[in-house]
Amino acid sequence: MGHASQPIYCDHQATTPLAPEVLEAMLPYFGEQFGNPSSQTHVYGWTAAAAVETAREAIATAINAEPTELVFTSGATEANNLAIKGVAEAYLQQGRHLVTVASEHRAALDPVQYLGQLGFEVTILPVQPNGLLNLETLAESLRSDTILVSVMAANNEIGVLQPIADIGQLLRDKASAIGHKPLFHTDAAQALGKIPLDVEALGVDLMSITAHKIYGPKGVGALYVRRRDPRVKLAPQLHGGGQERDRRSGTLNPPLIVGFAKAVELALAQMAAEQERLRQLRDRLWEILSTLDNITLNGALEPRLADNLNASFAGVNSSALLLGVREVVALSSGSACSSARSAPSHVLTALGRSPELARASLRFGLGRGTTPAEIEQIGNCVVDTVRSLRQANPTALSSKA
Ligand SMILES: *Cc1c(COP(=O)(O)O)cnc(C)c1O
């Protein structure tokens, strides 16, 4: 990355630039191939439908699902909402207890909390100081009326990987004790294309994914919905033309869907090598940052996404820090959504960080364009800025550390 006048982009957990191959794959469908895939009476519709179905098959195969198990959405936010509200509504008679985790993305936490206001019973599980969910804590929360457990695969702020396969197994193991197996949803927006995702091996019933975190276009994602063992019922949240087998009405967007499939294909083709490259860059960045005193890594270094670091710089406010580095590097203090709010990150406070330390944190999101030279620049710039801010206000460190 890096235009002469643009800072280095280091916020790849917020979004990623479009891969040139993805743009190229999408262009015909923005142009002459403009048909509505639901039009069954002419070649415009057939061409669009064929492109959508080829893309659906490619994305389904990438997660070891059947094409009919994918519902295209506008992104992971909508997929999470459809999974959580759609299951809650469809299984109302079986139970009203929902379980999720304090460090989830707002797009999972907020739908669950909304359902809590409507009369569902909600358990928000704590995480351990390293960001990981304790499986015993989860096991203890399960009840005979638990219908859904939602746990993200990879955290968007601190990168930690929750033990999804173990949770899937635990829910199966607990089925006889509580009388049924609660459905298991995972928000895999940050995991897709970075770690292997196999819905069978993971034992998930619903999984949210999105294109724009993997160099695809913004505004498209999908929800995987298991159709066998068990066949998941889902109450649609958008009613209308009955697209997506009545699970999500609205005209499909062929260019974005084609771009999504291309992005998945590219990410999987380079996954192992690229993750190893990013891990080395990330570890080098941590080495540079670690020359500072009083810094804390947020979240376990293992198991964690290879492209993420999140650290607290005691005594330094993250907004001052961001201001100090912004000509050199584009960073954020946490999720793009919560940086618009002034509250400290709910993920960092869930780890037990004080609000002050949570407000003294930066997220580093490396990506496909990040080079070793950029890592040196980013690291040195942050180290210098932290040092000068601490020098300017030395009492902050002793009072806030
Ligand atoms: C980005 C992200 C979302 C939201 O996805 P959109 O496609 O932008 O709606 C949800 N969950 C996680 C973990 C994310 O990183």
mmCIF file of N, CA and C in Angstrom, residues 302-375:
data_model
loop_
_atom_site.group_PDB
_atom_site.id
_atom_site.type_symbol
_atom_site.label_atom_id
_atom_site.label_comp_id
_atom_site.label_asym_id
_atom_site.label_seq_id
_atom_site.Cartn_x
_atom_site.Cartn_y
_atom_site.Cartn_z
ATOM 1 N N GLU A 302 -1.261 -16.546 21.026
ATOM 2 C CA GLU A 302 -1.698 -17.821 20.430
ATOM 3 C C GLU A 302 -2.884 -18.345 21.219
ATOM 4 N N PRO A 303 -3.919 -18.826 20.593
ATOM 5 C CA PRO A 303 -4.225 -18.802 19.165
ATOM 6 C C PRO A 303 -4.808 -17.457 18.751
ATOM 7 N N ARG A 304 -4.251 -16.891 17.679
ATOM 8 C CA ARG A 304 -4.625 -15.547 17.254
ATOM 9 C C ARG A 304 -4.440 -15.423 15.745
ATOM 10 N N LEU A 305 -5.210 -14.538 15.123
ATOM 11 C CA LEU A 305 -5.010 -14.234 13.714
ATOM 12 C C LEU A 305 -3.578 -13.763 13.502
ATOM 13 N N ALA A 306 -2.990 -14.147 12.384
ATOM 14 C CA ALA A 306 -1.600 -13.765 12.110
ATOM 15 C C ALA A 306 -1.461 -12.280 11.801
ATOM 16 N N ASP A 307 -2.586 -11.618 11.462
ATOM 17 C CA ASP A 307 -2.500 -10.244 10.955
ATOM 18 C C ASP A 307 -2.842 -9.179 11.994
ATOM 19 N N ASN A 308 -2.990 -9.573 13.249
ATOM 20 C CA ASN A 308 -3.499 -8.616 14.250
ATOM 21 C C ASN A 308 -2.594 -8.480 15.464
ATOM 22 N N LEU A 309 -2.459 -7.230 15.904
ATOM 23 C CA LEU A 309 -1.882 -6.920 17.208
ATOM 24 C C LEU A 309 -2.790 -5.884 17.844
ATOM 25 N N ASN A 310 -2.874 -5.908 19.168
ATOM 26 C CA ASN A 310 -3.615 -4.866 19.871
ATOM 27 C C ASN A 310 -2.869 -4.644 21.172
ATOM 28 N N ALA A 311 -2.473 -3.403 21.412
ATOM 29 C CA ALA A 311 -1.640 -3.144 22.585
ATOM 30 C C ALA A 311 -2.102 -1.887 23.303
ATOM 31 N N SER A 312 -1.921 -1.885 24.606
ATOM 32 C CA SER A 312 -2.216 -0.704 25.420
ATOM 33 C C SER A 312 -0.909 -0.033 25.803
ATOM 34 N N PHE A 313 -0.878 1.287 25.651
ATOM 35 C CA PHE A 313 0.307 2.100 25.941
ATOM 36 C C PHE A 313 -0.028 2.964 27.144
ATOM 37 N N ALA A 314 0.264 2.469 28.337
ATOM 38 C CA ALA A 314 -0.173 3.139 29.560
ATOM 39 C C ALA A 314 0.239 4.606 29.573
ATOM 40 N N GLY A 315 -0.692 5.445 29.970
ATOM 41 C CA GLY A 315 -0.390 6.862 30.129
ATOM 42 C C GLY A 315 -0.539 7.668 28.850
ATOM 43 N N VAL A 316 -0.908 7.009 27.756
ATOM 44 C CA VAL A 316 -1.027 7.723 26.480
ATOM 45 C C VAL A 316 -2.452 7.533 25.961
ATOM 46 N N ASN A 317 -3.142 8.608 25.710
ATOM 47 C CA ASN A 317 -4.496 8.483 25.179
ATOM 48 C C ASN A 317 -4.454 8.093 23.705
ATOM 49 N N SER A 318 -5.283 7.122 23.328
ATOM 50 C CA SER A 318 -5.179 6.648 21.932
ATOM 51 C C SER A 318 -5.532 7.728 20.924
ATOM 52 N N SER A 319 -6.424 8.666 21.278
ATOM 53 C CA SER A 319 -6.717 9.695 20.273
ATOM 54 C C SER A 319 -5.517 10.611 20.047
ATOM 55 N N ALA A 320 -4.770 10.910 21.116
ATOM 56 C CA ALA A 320 -3.543 11.705 20.943
ATOM 57 C C ALA A 320 -2.515 10.924 20.126
ATOM 58 N N LEU A 321 -2.452 9.644 20.395
ATOM 59 C CA LEU A 321 -1.508 8.783 19.689
ATOM 60 C C LEU A 321 -1.855 8.695 18.196
ATOM 61 N N LEU A 322 -3.142 8.519 17.914
ATOM 62 C CA LEU A 322 -3.579 8.439 16.509
ATOM 63 C C LEU A 322 -3.300 9.735 15.768
ATOM 64 N N LEU A 323 -3.511 10.847 16.493
ATOM 65 C CA LEU A 323 -3.244 12.162 15.907
ATOM 66 C C LEU A 323 -1.750 12.303 15.594
ATOM 67 N N GLY A 324 -0.928 11.802 16.496
ATOM 68 C CA GLY A 324 0.517 11.907 16.318
ATOM 69 C C GLY A 324 1.063 11.062 15.178
ATOM 70 N N VAL A 325 0.409 9.967 14.868
ATOM 71 C CA VAL A 325 0.959 9.066 13.843
ATOM 72 C C VAL A 325 0.245 9.180 12.497
ATOM 73 N N ARG A 326 -0.826 9.956 12.433
ATOM 74 C CA ARG A 326 -1.742 9.814 11.288
ATOM 75 C C ARG A 326 -1.156 10.164 9.929
ATOM 76 N N GLU A 327 -0.058 10.948 9.911
ATOM 77 C CA GLU A 327 0.534 11.227 8.596
ATOM 78 C C GLU A 327 1.310 10.036 8.073
ATOM 79 N N VAL A 328 1.762 9.198 8.979
ATOM 80 C CA VAL A 328 2.586 8.050 8.592
ATOM 81 C C VAL A 328 1.753 6.781 8.450
ATOM 82 N N VAL A 329 0.831 6.579 9.395
ATOM 83 C CA VAL A 329 0.120 5.300 9.392
ATOM 84 C C VAL A 329 -1.345 5.467 9.779
ATOM 85 N N ALA A 330 -2.199 4.758 9.048
ATOM 86 C CA ALA A 330 -3.638 4.749 9.312
ATOM 87 C C ALA A 330 -3.950 3.570 10.223
ATOM 88 N N LEU A 331 -4.264 3.889 11.478
ATOM 89 C CA LEU A 331 -4.531 2.880 12.504
ATOM 90 C C LEU A 331 -5.871 3.201 13.136
ATOM 91 N N SER A 332 -6.312 2.327 14.027
ATOM 92 C CA SER A 332 -7.490 2.677 14.812
ATOM 93 C C SER A 332 -7.313 2.170 16.227
ATOM 94 N N SER A 333 -8.219 2.630 17.077
ATOM 95 C CA SER A 333 -8.101 2.251 18.481
ATOM 96 C C SER A 333 -8.905 0.991 18.777
ATOM 97 N N GLY A 334 -9.642 0.531 17.804
ATOM 98 C CA GLY A 334 -10.436 -0.680 18.033
ATOM 99 C C GLY A 334 -11.306 -0.879 16.828
ATOM 100 N N SER A 335 -12.540 -1.284 17.038
ATOM 101 C CA SER A 335 -13.387 -1.523 15.882
ATOM 102 C C SER A 335 -13.795 -0.193 15.265
ATOM 103 N N ALA A 336 -14.026 -0.224 13.948
ATOM 104 C CA ALA A 336 -14.413 0.995 13.240
ATOM 105 C C ALA A 336 -15.709 1.540 13.817
ATOM 106 N N CYS A 337 -16.562 0.628 14.273
ATOM 107 C CA CYS A 337 -17.861 1.040 14.811
ATOM 108 C C CYS A 337 -17.694 1.732 16.150
ATOM 109 N N SER A 338 -16.866 1.141 17.059
ATOM 110 C CA SER A 338 -16.806 1.737 18.386
ATOM 111 C C SER A 338 -15.909 2.966 18.405
ATOM 112 N N SER A 339 -15.043 3.133 17.382
ATOM 113 C CA SER A 339 -14.229 4.346 17.420
ATOM 114 C C SER A 339 -15.090 5.571 17.102
ATOM 115 N N ALA A 340 -16.293 5.321 16.516
ATOM 116 C CA ALA A 340 -17.217 6.429 16.321
ATOM 117 C C ALA A 340 -17.878 6.821 17.653
ATOM 118 N N ARG A 341 -17.911 5.869 18.583
ATOM 119 C CA ARG A 341 -18.456 6.179 19.912
ATOM 120 C C ARG A 341 -17.261 6.542 20.791
ATOM 121 N N SER A 342 -17.506 7.221 21.884
ATOM 122 C CA SER A 342 -16.339 7.596 22.682
ATOM 123 C C SER A 342 -16.094 6.620 23.828
ATOM 124 N N ALA A 343 -16.983 5.647 23.997
ATOM 125 C CA ALA A 343 -16.827 4.677 25.079
ATOM 126 C C ALA A 343 -15.575 3.826 24.856
ATOM 127 N N PRO A 344 -14.938 3.386 25.952
ATOM 128 C CA PRO A 344 -13.797 2.476 25.763
ATOM 129 C C PRO A 344 -14.286 1.169 25.150
ATOM 130 N N SER A 345 -13.404 0.475 24.445
ATOM 131 C CA SER A 345 -13.774 -0.766 23.766
ATOM 132 C C SER A 345 -14.377 -1.788 24.735
ATOM 133 N N HIS A 346 -15.554 -2.315 24.399
ATOM 134 C CA HIS A 346 -16.171 -3.335 25.262
ATOM 135 C C HIS A 346 -15.365 -4.629 25.239
ATOM 136 N N VAL A 347 -14.579 -4.825 24.173
ATOM 137 C CA VAL A 347 -13.758 -6.034 24.101
ATOM 138 C C VAL A 347 -12.610 -5.931 25.127
ATOM 139 N N LEU A 348 -11.963 -4.767 25.157
ATOM 140 C CA LEU A 348 -10.828 -4.609 26.083
ATOM 141 C C LEU A 348 -11.297 -4.590 27.531
ATOM 142 N N THR A 349 -12.445 -3.979 27.805
ATOM 143 C CA THR A 349 -12.928 -4.009 29.191
ATOM 144 C C THR A 349 -13.356 -5.437 29.564
ATOM 145 N N ALA A 350 -13.811 -6.222 28.578
ATOM 146 C CA ALA A 350 -14.161 -7.626 28.868
ATOM 147 C C ALA A 350 -12.921 -8.442 29.269
ATOM 148 N N LEU A 351 -11.744 -8.020 28.815
ATOM 149 C CA LEU A 351 -10.499 -8.689 29.221
ATOM 150 C C LEU A 351 -10.080 -8.276 30.624
ATOM 151 N N GLY A 352 -10.755 -7.283 31.172
ATOM 152 C CA GLY A 352 -10.404 -6.800 32.498
ATOM 153 C C GLY A 352 -9.552 -5.544 32.471
ATOM 154 N N ARG A 353 -9.332 -4.963 31.288
ATOM 155 C CA ARG A 353 -8.568 -3.714 31.233
ATOM 156 C C ARG A 353 -9.407 -2.594 31.841
ATOM 157 N N SER A 354 -8.733 -1.670 32.551
ATOM 158 C CA SER A 354 -9.450 -0.515 33.084
ATOM 159 C C SER A 354 -9.886 0.349 31.908
ATOM 160 N N PRO A 355 -10.949 1.168 32.104
ATOM 161 C CA PRO A 355 -11.352 2.067 31.020
ATOM 162 C C PRO A 355 -10.187 2.943 30.544
ATOM 163 N N GLU A 356 -9.323 3.381 31.475
ATOM 164 C CA GLU A 356 -8.179 4.223 31.075
ATOM 165 C C GLU A 356 -7.220 3.472 30.164
ATOM 166 N N LEU A 357 -6.905 2.243 30.546
ATOM 167 C CA LEU A 357 -5.973 1.475 29.724
ATOM 168 C C LEU A 357 -6.631 1.103 28.383
ATOM 169 N N ALA A 358 -7.937 0.822 28.434
ATOM 170 C CA ALA A 358 -8.641 0.515 27.181
ATOM 171 C C ALA A 358 -8.599 1.715 26.242
ATOM 172 N N ARG A 359 -8.633 2.925 26.829
ATOM 173 C CA ARG A 359 -8.572 4.139 26.008
ATOM 174 C C ARG A 359 -7.154 4.490 25.582
ATOM 175 N N ALA A 360 -6.190 3.669 25.991
ATOM 176 C CA ALA A 360 -4.784 3.897 25.631
ATOM 177 C C ALA A 360 -4.296 2.778 24.723
ATOM 178 N N SER A 361 -5.184 2.329 23.833
ATOM 179 C CA SER A 361 -4.878 1.133 23.042
ATOM 180 C C SER A 361 -4.950 1.396 21.546
ATOM 181 N N LEU A 362 -4.164 0.646 20.812
ATOM 182 C CA LEU A 362 -4.209 0.697 19.355
ATOM 183 C C LEU A 362 -4.354 -0.709 18.806
ATOM 184 N N ARG A 363 -5.094 -0.799 17.694
ATOM 185 C CA ARG A 363 -5.189 -2.062 16.957
ATOM 186 C C ARG A 363 -4.360 -1.922 15.688
ATOM 187 N N PHE A 364 -3.520 -2.925 15.440
ATOM 188 C CA PHE A 364 -2.714 -2.968 14.223
ATOM 189 C C PHE A 364 -3.253 -4.091 13.347
ATOM 190 N N GLY A 365 -3.718 -3.733 12.164
ATOM 191 C CA GLY A 365 -4.276 -4.744 11.255
ATOM 192 C C GLY A 365 -3.448 -4.820 9.990
ATOM 193 N N LEU A 366 -2.606 -5.849 9.902
ATOM 194 C CA LEU A 366 -1.726 -6.007 8.741
ATOM 195 C C LEU A 366 -2.492 -6.665 7.598
ATOM 196 N N GLY A 367 -1.984 -6.521 6.394
ATOM 197 C CA GLY A 367 -2.691 -7.122 5.261
ATOM 198 C C GLY A 367 -1.777 -7.453 4.108
ATOM 199 N N ARG A 368 -2.441 -7.839 3.026
ATOM 200 C CA ARG A 368 -1.756 -8.331 1.835
ATOM 201 C C ARG A 368 -0.710 -7.357 1.304
ATOM 202 N N GLY A 369 -0.961 -6.052 1.465
ATOM 203 C CA GLY A 369 -0.024 -5.082 0.918
ATOM 204 C C GLY A 369 1.093 -4.686 1.877
ATOM 205 N N THR A 370 1.031 -5.146 3.112
ATOM 206 C CA THR A 370 2.010 -4.713 4.121
ATOM 207 C C THR A 370 3.394 -5.285 3.812
ATOM 208 N N THR A 371 4.400 -4.409 3.827
ATOM 209 C CA THR A 371 5.772 -4.854 3.521
ATOM 210 C C THR A 371 6.656 -4.782 4.777
ATOM 211 N N PRO A 372 7.776 -5.499 4.755
ATOM 212 C CA PRO A 372 8.711 -5.416 5.896
ATOM 213 C C PRO A 372 9.162 -3.970 6.159
ATOM 214 N N ALA A 373 9.395 -3.188 5.097
ATOM 215 C CA ALA A 373 9.838 -1.801 5.300
ATOM 216 C C ALA A 373 8.750 -0.997 6.006
ATOM 217 N N GLU A 374 7.501 -1.250 5.653
ATOM 218 C CA GLU A 374 6.398 -0.540 6.315
ATOM 219 C C GLU A 374 6.314 -0.876 7.793
ATOM 220 N N ILE A 375 6.580 -2.146 8.116
ATOM 221 C CA ILE A 375 6.525 -2.560 9.525
ATOM 222 C C ILE A 375 7.540 -1.764 10.342
#
